[in-house]
Tab-separated table of C-alpha atoms and ligand atoms in Angstrom:
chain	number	residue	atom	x	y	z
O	1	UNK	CA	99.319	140.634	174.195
O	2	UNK	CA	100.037	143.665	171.664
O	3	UNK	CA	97.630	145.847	170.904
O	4	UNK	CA	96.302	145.815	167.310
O	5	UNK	CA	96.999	148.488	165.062
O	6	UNK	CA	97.773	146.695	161.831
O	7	UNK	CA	94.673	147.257	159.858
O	8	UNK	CA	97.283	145.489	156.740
O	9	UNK	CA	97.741	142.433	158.277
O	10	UNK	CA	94.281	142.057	159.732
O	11	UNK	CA	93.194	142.496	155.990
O	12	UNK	CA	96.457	140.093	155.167
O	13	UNK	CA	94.455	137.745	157.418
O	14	UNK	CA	91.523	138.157	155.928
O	15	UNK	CA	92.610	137.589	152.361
O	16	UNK	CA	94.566	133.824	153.266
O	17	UNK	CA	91.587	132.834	154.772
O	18	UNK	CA	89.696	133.586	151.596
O	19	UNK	CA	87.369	136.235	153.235
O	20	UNK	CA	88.499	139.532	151.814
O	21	UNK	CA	85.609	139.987	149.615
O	22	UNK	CA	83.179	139.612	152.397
O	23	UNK	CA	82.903	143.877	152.868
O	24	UNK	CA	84.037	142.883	156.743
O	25	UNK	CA	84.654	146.188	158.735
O	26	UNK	CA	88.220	146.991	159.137
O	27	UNK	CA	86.614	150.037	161.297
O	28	UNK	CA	85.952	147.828	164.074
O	29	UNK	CA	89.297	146.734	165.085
O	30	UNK	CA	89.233	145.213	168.600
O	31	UNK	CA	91.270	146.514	171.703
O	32	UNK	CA	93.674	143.623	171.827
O	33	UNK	CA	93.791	140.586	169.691
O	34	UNK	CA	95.514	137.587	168.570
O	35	UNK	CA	99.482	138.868	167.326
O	36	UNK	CA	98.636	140.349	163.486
O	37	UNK	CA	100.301	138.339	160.648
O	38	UNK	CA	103.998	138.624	161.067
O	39	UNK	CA	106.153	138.353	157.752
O	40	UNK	CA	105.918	134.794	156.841
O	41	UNK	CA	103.184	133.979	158.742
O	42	UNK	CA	100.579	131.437	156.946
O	43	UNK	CA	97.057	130.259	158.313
O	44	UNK	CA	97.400	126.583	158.051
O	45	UNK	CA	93.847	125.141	156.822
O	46	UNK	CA	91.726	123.314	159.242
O	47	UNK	CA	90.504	120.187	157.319
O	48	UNK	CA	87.822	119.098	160.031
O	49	UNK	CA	84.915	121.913	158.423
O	50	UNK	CA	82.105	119.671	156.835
O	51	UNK	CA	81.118	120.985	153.316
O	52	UNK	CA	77.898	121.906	154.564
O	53	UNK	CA	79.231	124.601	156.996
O	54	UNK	CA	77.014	127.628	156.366
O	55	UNK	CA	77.697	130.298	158.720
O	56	UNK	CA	74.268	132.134	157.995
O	57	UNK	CA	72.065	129.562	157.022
O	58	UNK	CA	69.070	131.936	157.174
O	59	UNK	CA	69.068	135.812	157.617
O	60	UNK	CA	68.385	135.787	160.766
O	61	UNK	CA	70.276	133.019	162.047
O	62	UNK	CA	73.985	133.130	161.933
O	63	UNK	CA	76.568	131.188	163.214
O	64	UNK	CA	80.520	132.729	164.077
O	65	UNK	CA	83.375	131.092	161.507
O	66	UNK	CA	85.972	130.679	164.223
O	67	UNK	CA	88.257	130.805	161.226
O	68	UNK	CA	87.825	134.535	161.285
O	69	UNK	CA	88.198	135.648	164.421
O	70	UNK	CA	91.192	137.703	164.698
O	71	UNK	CA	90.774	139.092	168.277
O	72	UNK	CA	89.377	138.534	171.420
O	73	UNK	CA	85.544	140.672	170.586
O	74	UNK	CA	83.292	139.544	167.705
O	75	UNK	CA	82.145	141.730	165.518
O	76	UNK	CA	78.460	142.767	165.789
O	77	UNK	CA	78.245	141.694	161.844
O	78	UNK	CA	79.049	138.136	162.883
O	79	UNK	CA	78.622	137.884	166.417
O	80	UNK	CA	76.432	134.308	166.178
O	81	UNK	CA	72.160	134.999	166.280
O	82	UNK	CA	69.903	132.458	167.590
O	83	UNK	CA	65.967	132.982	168.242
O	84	UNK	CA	63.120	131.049	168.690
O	85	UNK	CA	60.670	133.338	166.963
O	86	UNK	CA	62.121	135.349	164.288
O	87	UNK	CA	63.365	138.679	164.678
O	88	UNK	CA	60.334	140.657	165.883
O	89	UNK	CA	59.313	144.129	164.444
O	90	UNK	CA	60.585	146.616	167.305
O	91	UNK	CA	59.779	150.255	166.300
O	92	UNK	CA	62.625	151.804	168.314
O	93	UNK	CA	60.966	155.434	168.440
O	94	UNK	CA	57.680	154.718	170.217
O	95	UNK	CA	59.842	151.435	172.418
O	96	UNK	CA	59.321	151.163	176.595
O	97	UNK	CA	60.397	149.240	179.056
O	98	UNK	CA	57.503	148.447	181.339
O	99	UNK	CA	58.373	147.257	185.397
O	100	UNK	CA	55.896	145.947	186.636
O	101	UNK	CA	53.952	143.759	189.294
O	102	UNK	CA	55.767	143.489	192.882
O	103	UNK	CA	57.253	146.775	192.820
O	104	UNK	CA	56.456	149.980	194.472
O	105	UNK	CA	56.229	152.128	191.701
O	106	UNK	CA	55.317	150.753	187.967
O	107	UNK	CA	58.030	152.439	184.693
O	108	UNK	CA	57.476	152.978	181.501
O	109	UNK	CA	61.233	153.596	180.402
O	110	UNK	CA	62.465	155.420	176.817
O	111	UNK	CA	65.899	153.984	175.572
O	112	UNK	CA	66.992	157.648	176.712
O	113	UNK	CA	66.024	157.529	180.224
O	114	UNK	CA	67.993	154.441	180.733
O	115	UNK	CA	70.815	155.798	178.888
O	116	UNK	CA	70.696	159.299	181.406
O	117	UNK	CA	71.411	156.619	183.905
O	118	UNK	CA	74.833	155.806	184.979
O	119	UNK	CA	75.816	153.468	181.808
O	120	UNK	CA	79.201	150.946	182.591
O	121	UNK	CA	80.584	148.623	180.318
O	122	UNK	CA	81.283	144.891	180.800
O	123	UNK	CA	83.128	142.451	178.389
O	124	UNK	CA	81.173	138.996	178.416
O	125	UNK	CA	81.023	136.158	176.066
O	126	UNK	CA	78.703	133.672	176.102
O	127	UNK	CA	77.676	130.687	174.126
O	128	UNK	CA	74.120	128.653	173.021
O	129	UNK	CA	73.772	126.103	175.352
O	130	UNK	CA	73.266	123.910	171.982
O	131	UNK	CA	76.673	124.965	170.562
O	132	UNK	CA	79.285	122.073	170.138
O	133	UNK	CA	81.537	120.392	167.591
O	134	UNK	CA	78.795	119.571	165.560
O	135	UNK	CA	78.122	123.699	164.597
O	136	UNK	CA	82.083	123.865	164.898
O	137	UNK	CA	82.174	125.783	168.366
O	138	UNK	CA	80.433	128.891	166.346
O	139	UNK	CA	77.255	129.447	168.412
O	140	UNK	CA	79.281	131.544	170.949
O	141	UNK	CA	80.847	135.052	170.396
O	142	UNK	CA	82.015	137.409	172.894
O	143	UNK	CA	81.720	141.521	173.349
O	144	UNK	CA	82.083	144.764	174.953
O	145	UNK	CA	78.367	145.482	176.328
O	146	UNK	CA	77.238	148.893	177.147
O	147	UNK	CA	74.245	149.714	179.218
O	148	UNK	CA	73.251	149.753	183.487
O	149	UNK	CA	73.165	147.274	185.698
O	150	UNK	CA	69.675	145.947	186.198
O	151	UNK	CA	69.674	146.648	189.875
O	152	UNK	CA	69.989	150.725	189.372
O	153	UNK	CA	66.235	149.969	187.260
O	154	UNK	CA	64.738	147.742	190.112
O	155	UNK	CA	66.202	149.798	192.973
O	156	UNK	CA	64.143	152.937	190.783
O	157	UNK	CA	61.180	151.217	191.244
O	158	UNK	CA	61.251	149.670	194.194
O	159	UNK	CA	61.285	145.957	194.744
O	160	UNK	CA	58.879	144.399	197.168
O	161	UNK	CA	59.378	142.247	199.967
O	162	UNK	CA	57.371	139.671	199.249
O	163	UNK	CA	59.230	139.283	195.499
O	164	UNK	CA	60.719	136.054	194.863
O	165	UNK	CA	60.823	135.676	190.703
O	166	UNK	CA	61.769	138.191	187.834
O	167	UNK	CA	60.535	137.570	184.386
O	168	UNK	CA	62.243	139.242	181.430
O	169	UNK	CA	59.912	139.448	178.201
O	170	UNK	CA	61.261	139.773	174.332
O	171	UNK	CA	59.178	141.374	171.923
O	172	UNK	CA	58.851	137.887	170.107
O	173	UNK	CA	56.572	135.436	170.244
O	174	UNK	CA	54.307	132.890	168.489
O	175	UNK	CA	51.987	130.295	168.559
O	176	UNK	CA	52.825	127.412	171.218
O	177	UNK	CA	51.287	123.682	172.131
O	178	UNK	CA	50.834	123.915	176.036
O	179	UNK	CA	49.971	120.700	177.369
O	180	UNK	CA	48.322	119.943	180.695
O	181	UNK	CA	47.308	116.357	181.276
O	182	UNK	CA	45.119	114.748	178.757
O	183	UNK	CA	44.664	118.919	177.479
O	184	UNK	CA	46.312	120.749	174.832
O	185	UNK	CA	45.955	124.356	174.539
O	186	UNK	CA	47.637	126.325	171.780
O	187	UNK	CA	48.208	130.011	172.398
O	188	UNK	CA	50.602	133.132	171.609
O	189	UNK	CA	53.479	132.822	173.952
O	190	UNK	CA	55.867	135.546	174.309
O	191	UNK	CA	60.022	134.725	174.810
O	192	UNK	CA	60.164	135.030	178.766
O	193	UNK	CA	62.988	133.780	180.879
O	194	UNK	CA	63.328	134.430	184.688
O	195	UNK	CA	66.527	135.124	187.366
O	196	UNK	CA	65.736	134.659	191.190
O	197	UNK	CA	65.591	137.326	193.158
O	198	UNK	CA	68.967	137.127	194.407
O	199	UNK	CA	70.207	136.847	191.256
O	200	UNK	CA	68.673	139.911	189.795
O	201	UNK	CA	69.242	142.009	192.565
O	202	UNK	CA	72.805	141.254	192.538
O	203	UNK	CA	75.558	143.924	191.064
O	204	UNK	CA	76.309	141.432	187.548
O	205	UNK	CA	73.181	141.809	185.368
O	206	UNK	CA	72.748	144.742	182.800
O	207	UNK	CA	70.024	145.689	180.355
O	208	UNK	CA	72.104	146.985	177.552
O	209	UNK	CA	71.985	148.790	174.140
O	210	UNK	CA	75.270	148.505	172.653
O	211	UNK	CA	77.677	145.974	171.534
O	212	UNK	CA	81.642	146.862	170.909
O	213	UNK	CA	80.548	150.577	171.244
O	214	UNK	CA	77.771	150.378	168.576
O	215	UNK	CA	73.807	150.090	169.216
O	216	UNK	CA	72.774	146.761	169.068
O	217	UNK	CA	71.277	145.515	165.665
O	218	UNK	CA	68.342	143.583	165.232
O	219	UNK	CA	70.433	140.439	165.564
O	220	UNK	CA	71.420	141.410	169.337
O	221	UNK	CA	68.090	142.325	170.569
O	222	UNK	CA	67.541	145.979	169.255
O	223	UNK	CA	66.722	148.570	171.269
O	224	UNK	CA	67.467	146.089	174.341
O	225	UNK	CA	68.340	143.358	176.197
O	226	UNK	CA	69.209	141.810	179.342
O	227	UNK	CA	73.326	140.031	179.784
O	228	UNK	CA	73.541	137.683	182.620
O	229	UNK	CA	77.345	137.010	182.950
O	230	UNK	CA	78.320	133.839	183.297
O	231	UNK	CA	75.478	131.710	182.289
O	232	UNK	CA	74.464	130.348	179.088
O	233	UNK	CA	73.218	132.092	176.141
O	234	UNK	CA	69.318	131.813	176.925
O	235	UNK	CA	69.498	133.755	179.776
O	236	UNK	CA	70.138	136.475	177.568
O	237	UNK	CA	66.638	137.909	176.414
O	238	UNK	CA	66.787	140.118	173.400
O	239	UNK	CA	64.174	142.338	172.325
O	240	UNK	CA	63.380	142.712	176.076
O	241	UNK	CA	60.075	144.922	176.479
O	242	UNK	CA	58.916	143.711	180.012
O	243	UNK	CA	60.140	143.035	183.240
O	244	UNK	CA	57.633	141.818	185.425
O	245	UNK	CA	58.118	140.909	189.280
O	246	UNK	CA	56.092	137.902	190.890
O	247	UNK	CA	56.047	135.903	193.992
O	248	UNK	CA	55.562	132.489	191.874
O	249	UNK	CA	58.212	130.329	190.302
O	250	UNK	CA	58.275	130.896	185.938
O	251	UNK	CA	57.038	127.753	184.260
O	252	UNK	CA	57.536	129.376	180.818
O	253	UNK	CA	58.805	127.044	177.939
O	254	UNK	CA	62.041	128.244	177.127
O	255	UNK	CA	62.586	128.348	181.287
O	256	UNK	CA	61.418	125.390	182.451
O	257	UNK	CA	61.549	122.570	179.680
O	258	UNK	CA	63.433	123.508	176.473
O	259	UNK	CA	66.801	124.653	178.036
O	260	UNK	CA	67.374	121.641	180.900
O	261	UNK	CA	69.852	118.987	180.666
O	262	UNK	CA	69.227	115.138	181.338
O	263	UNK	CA	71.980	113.109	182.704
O	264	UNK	CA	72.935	110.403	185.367
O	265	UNK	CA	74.100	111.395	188.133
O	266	UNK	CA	75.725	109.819	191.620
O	267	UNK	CA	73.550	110.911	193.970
O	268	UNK	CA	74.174	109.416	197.503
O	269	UNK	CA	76.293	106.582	195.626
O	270	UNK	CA	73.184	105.602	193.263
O	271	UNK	CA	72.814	106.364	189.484
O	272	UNK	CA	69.631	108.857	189.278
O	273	UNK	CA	68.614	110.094	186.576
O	274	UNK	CA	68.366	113.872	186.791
O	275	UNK	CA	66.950	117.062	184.803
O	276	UNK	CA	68.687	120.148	185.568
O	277	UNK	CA	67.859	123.475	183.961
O	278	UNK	CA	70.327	125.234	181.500
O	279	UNK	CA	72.327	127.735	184.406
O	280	UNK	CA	76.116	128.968	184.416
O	281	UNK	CA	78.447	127.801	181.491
O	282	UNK	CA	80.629	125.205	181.636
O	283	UNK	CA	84.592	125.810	181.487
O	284	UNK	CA	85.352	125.074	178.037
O	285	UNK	CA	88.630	125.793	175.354
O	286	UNK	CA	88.885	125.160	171.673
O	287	UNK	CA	91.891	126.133	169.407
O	288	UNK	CA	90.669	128.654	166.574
O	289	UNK	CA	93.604	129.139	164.594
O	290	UNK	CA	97.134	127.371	163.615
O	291	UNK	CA	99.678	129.452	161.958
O	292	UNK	CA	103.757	128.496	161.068
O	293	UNK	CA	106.533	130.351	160.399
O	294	UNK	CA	109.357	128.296	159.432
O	295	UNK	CA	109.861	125.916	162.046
O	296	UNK	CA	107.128	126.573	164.393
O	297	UNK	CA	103.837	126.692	164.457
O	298	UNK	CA	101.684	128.755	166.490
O	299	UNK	CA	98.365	127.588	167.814
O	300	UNK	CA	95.783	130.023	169.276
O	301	UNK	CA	92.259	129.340	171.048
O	302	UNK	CA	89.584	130.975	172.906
O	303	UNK	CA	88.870	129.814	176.680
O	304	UNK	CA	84.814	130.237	177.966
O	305	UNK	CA	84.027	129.990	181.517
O	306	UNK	CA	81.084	131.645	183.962
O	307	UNK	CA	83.647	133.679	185.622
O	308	UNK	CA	85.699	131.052	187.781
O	309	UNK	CA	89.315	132.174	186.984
O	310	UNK	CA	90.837	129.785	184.526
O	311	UNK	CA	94.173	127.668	186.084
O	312	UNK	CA	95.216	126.245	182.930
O	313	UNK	CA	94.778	125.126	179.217
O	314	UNK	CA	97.030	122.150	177.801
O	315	UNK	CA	97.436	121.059	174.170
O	316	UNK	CA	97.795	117.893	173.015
O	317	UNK	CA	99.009	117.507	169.062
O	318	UNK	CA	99.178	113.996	167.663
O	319	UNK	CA	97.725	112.165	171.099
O	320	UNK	CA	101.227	112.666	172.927
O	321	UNK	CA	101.277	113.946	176.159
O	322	UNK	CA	99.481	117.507	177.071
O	323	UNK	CA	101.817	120.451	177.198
O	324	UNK	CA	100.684	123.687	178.902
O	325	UNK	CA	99.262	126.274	176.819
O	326	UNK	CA	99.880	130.377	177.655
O	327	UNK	CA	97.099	131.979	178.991
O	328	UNK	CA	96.980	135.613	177.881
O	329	UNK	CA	97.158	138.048	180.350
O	330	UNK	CA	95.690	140.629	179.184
O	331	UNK	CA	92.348	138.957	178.344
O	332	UNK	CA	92.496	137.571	182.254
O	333	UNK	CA	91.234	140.842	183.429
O	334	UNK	CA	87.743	140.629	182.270
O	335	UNK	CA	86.507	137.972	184.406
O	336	UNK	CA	84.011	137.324	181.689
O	337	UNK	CA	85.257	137.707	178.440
O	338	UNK	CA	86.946	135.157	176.367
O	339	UNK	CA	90.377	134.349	177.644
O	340	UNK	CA	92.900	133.371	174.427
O	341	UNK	CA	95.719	131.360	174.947
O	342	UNK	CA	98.759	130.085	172.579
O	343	UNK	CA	100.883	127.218	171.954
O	344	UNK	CA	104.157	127.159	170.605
O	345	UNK	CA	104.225	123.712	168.541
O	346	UNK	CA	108.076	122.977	167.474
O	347	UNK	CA	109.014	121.254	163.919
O	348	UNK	CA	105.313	120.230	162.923
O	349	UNK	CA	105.599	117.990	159.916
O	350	UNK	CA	103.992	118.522	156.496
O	351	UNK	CA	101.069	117.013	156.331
O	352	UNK	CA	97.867	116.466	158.620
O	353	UNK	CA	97.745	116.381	162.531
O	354	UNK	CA	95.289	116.057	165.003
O	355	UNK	CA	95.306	118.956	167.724
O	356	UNK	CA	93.204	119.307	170.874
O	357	UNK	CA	92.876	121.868	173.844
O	358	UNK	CA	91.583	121.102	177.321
O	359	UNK	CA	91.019	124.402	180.109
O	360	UNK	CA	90.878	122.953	183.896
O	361	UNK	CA	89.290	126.102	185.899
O	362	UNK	CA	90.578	127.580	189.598
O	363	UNK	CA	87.817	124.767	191.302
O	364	UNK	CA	90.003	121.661	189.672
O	365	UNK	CA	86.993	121.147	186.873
O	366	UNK	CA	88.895	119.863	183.869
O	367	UNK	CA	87.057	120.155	180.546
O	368	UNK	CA	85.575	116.248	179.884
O	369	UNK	CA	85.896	114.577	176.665
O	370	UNK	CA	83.205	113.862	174.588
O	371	UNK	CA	83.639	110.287	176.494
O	372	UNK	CA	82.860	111.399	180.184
O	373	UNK	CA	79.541	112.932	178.750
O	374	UNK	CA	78.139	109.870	177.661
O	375	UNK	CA	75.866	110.406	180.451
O	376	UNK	CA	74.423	113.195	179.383
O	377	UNK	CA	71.189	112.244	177.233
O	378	UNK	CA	70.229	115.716	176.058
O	379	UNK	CA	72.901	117.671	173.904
O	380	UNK	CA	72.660	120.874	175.766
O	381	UNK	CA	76.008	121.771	177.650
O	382	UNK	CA	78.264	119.582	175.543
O	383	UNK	CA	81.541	121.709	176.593
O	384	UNK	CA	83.869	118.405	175.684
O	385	UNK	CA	87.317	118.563	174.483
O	386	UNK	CA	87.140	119.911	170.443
O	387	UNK	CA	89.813	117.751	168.792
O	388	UNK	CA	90.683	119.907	165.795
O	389	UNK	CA	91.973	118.648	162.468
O	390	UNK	CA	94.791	120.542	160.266
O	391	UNK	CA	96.910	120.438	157.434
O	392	UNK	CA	100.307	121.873	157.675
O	393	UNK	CA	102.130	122.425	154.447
U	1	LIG	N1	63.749	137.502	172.988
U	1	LIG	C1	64.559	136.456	172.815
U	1	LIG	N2	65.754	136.454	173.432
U	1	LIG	C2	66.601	135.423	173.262
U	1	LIG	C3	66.263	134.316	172.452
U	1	LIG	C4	64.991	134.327	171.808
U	1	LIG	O1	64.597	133.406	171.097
U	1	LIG	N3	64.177	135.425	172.010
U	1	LIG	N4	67.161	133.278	172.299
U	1	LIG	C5	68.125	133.101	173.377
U	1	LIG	C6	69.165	132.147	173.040
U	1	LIG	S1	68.701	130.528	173.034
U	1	LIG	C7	70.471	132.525	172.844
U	1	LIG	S2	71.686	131.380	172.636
U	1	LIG	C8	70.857	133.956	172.819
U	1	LIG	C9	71.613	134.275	171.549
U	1	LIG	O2	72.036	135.605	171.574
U	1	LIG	P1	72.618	136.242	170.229
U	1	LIG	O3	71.615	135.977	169.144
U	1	LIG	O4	72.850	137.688	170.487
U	1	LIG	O5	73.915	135.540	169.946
U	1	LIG	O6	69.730	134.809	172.885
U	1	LIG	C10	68.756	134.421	173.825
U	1	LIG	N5	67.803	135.461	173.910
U	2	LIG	MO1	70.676	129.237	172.996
């Protein structure tokens, strides 16, 4: 794919969509992204957007309009937000990290002694494990992170043999109901969420403080926060303040009970009904944008995966048969990161058309329709098939 230096037909993009006047930061164009606005290039209009689509329904909670995505990184200003608490007050001057419990030596990190550190960057997207057709695919964005891996931190202070369970602490927290048998306690819970030990010792997970080159705002976690690549967006804890190392499993809230998934499953060739906790995502496409010119018409999606290499992505227009779908090269190389891929749809009629995208990943998973999930009770993980609606003409 081309790189993008057309700052005119990004705005040209901007303005068909209707979103010129939003004061959106030209400044920020990404690395690559999806082919600018040729000459005669129009956006055809999705028509599938319910009325009460509100991408930033509350200040601090925002959702990404897929409609304006224009490359392969979102934009810190509308990369999606979802919290459980608020945003918390973080005063970034006097803000630590604390490690703590099974390690040798105990830190009390400054945002500046991580950042003397050897800093890397990784591309990763990621996703809410709650977004799905219903918020129109826009509880997912994907970025350029900047920080160190969370190994060079642990290896610093020394990690215990007898370690088995790392808990990650945000700044935020608030009252909670915590029932025990015929008990119920309520008490001030912080955000905590947990990685094995394998997990966090391993080379993939970074505490970072930047996004697309920029320090994180208050919507990504400001000063800090821990990316786990590949997994679902919980994993993710903003605001992180504390990292504390145990030899017990984490029963915390948002680990053990909100974020699992219910579903039957053929275990030993019976029907059991299982709960599974919220882990890696779940290959998934969706198309994002339909453009013609003339004759053709262009159609161009994102693909989301935990890092298995994608094998394909197929479109299906009208319920004919699936055709393949191009996978973009260049977005291959970050095993993480959003992969886009485009369709070239021949002689599309005026009027309006049904279109659909399905990714099948390098292990043979295909993406399920919203059919094959009927046995999923919970609607965490829904990574079926988005079948788009548009209006050409
Ligand atoms: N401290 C803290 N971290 C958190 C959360 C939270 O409520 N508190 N929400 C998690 C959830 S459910 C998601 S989907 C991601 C969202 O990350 P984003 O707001 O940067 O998109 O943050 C995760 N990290
Ligand atoms: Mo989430």
């Amino acid at each position: 794919m081309r790189a993008m230096s057309n700052t005119s037909s990004r705005r040209a993009l901007l303005k068909q969509l209707g979103f010129a006047g939003l004061g959106l930061s030209l400044a920020e164009l990404p690395v690559w992204a999806l082919p600018p606005l040729g000459a005669g290039d129009v956006v055809a209009q999705f028509t599938d957007y319910p009325a009460s689509f509100n991408p930033t329904p509350t200040p601090q909670n925002r959702t990404l309009d897929l409609r304006t995505m224009d490359g392969v990184f979102t934009p810190k200003d509308r990369f999606f937000a979802m919290q459980h608490y608020g945003h918390p007050q973080v005063d970034l001057a006097a803000f630590r990290l604390k490690v703590g419990g099974l390690v040798n030596k105990p830190l009390t990190l400054s945002l500046d002694d991580l950042k003397k550190m050897r800093a890397t960057d990784l591309v990763a997207g990621f996703e809410c494990s709650g977004n799905s057709p219903r918020s129109m695919q826009g509880l997912s964005g994907n970025g350029k992170w900047t920080g160190v891996p969370l190994r060079a931190v642990l290896d610093q202070a020394g990690v215990k043999a007898e370690a088995r369970e790392f808990v990650f602490f945000g700044a935020d927290h608030g009252q909670e109901e915590i029932e025990w048998r015929t008990q119920k306690f309520t008490l001030e819970q912080q955000f905590g969420r947990s990685l094995t030990r394998e997990h966090a010792l391993s080379p993939e997970p970074m505490l970072v403080w930047a996004l697309n080159g920029e320090p994180l705002t208050v919507h990504q976690g400001a000063p800090l926060r821990l990316i786990v690549p590949g997994w679902y967006g919980v994993a993710n804890v903003k605001w992180l303040t504390d990292i504390y190392v145990q030899d017990e499993a984490f029963l915390g809230k948002f680990q053990t009970r909100w974020y699992r998934t219910l579903r039957g499953e053929t275990i030993n060739g019976e029907t059991k009904w299982v709960e599974t906790a919220v882990t890696r995502m779940r290959v998934k496409s969706f198309i994002a944008r339909v453009t013609t010119n003339g004759n053709a018409a262009t159609v161009h999606g994102f693909v989301l995966s935990d890092g298995t290499s994608v094998k394909s992505v197929e479109v299906n227009v009208d319920g004919g048969a699936w055709q393949p779908a191009t996978i973009d090269s260049a977005s291959v190389k970050d095993k993480y990161g959003w992969k886009i891929f485009s369709y070239t749809w021949n002689n599309p009629t005026p009027g309006d058309h049904t279109l659909v995208s399905r990714a099948t990943d390098a292990n043979g998973i295909v993406q399920p329709t919203a059919k094959d999930l009927e046995n999923k009770k919970s609607f965490l993980e829904d990574n079926s098939q988005f079948v788009r609606k548009v209006k050409i003409g």
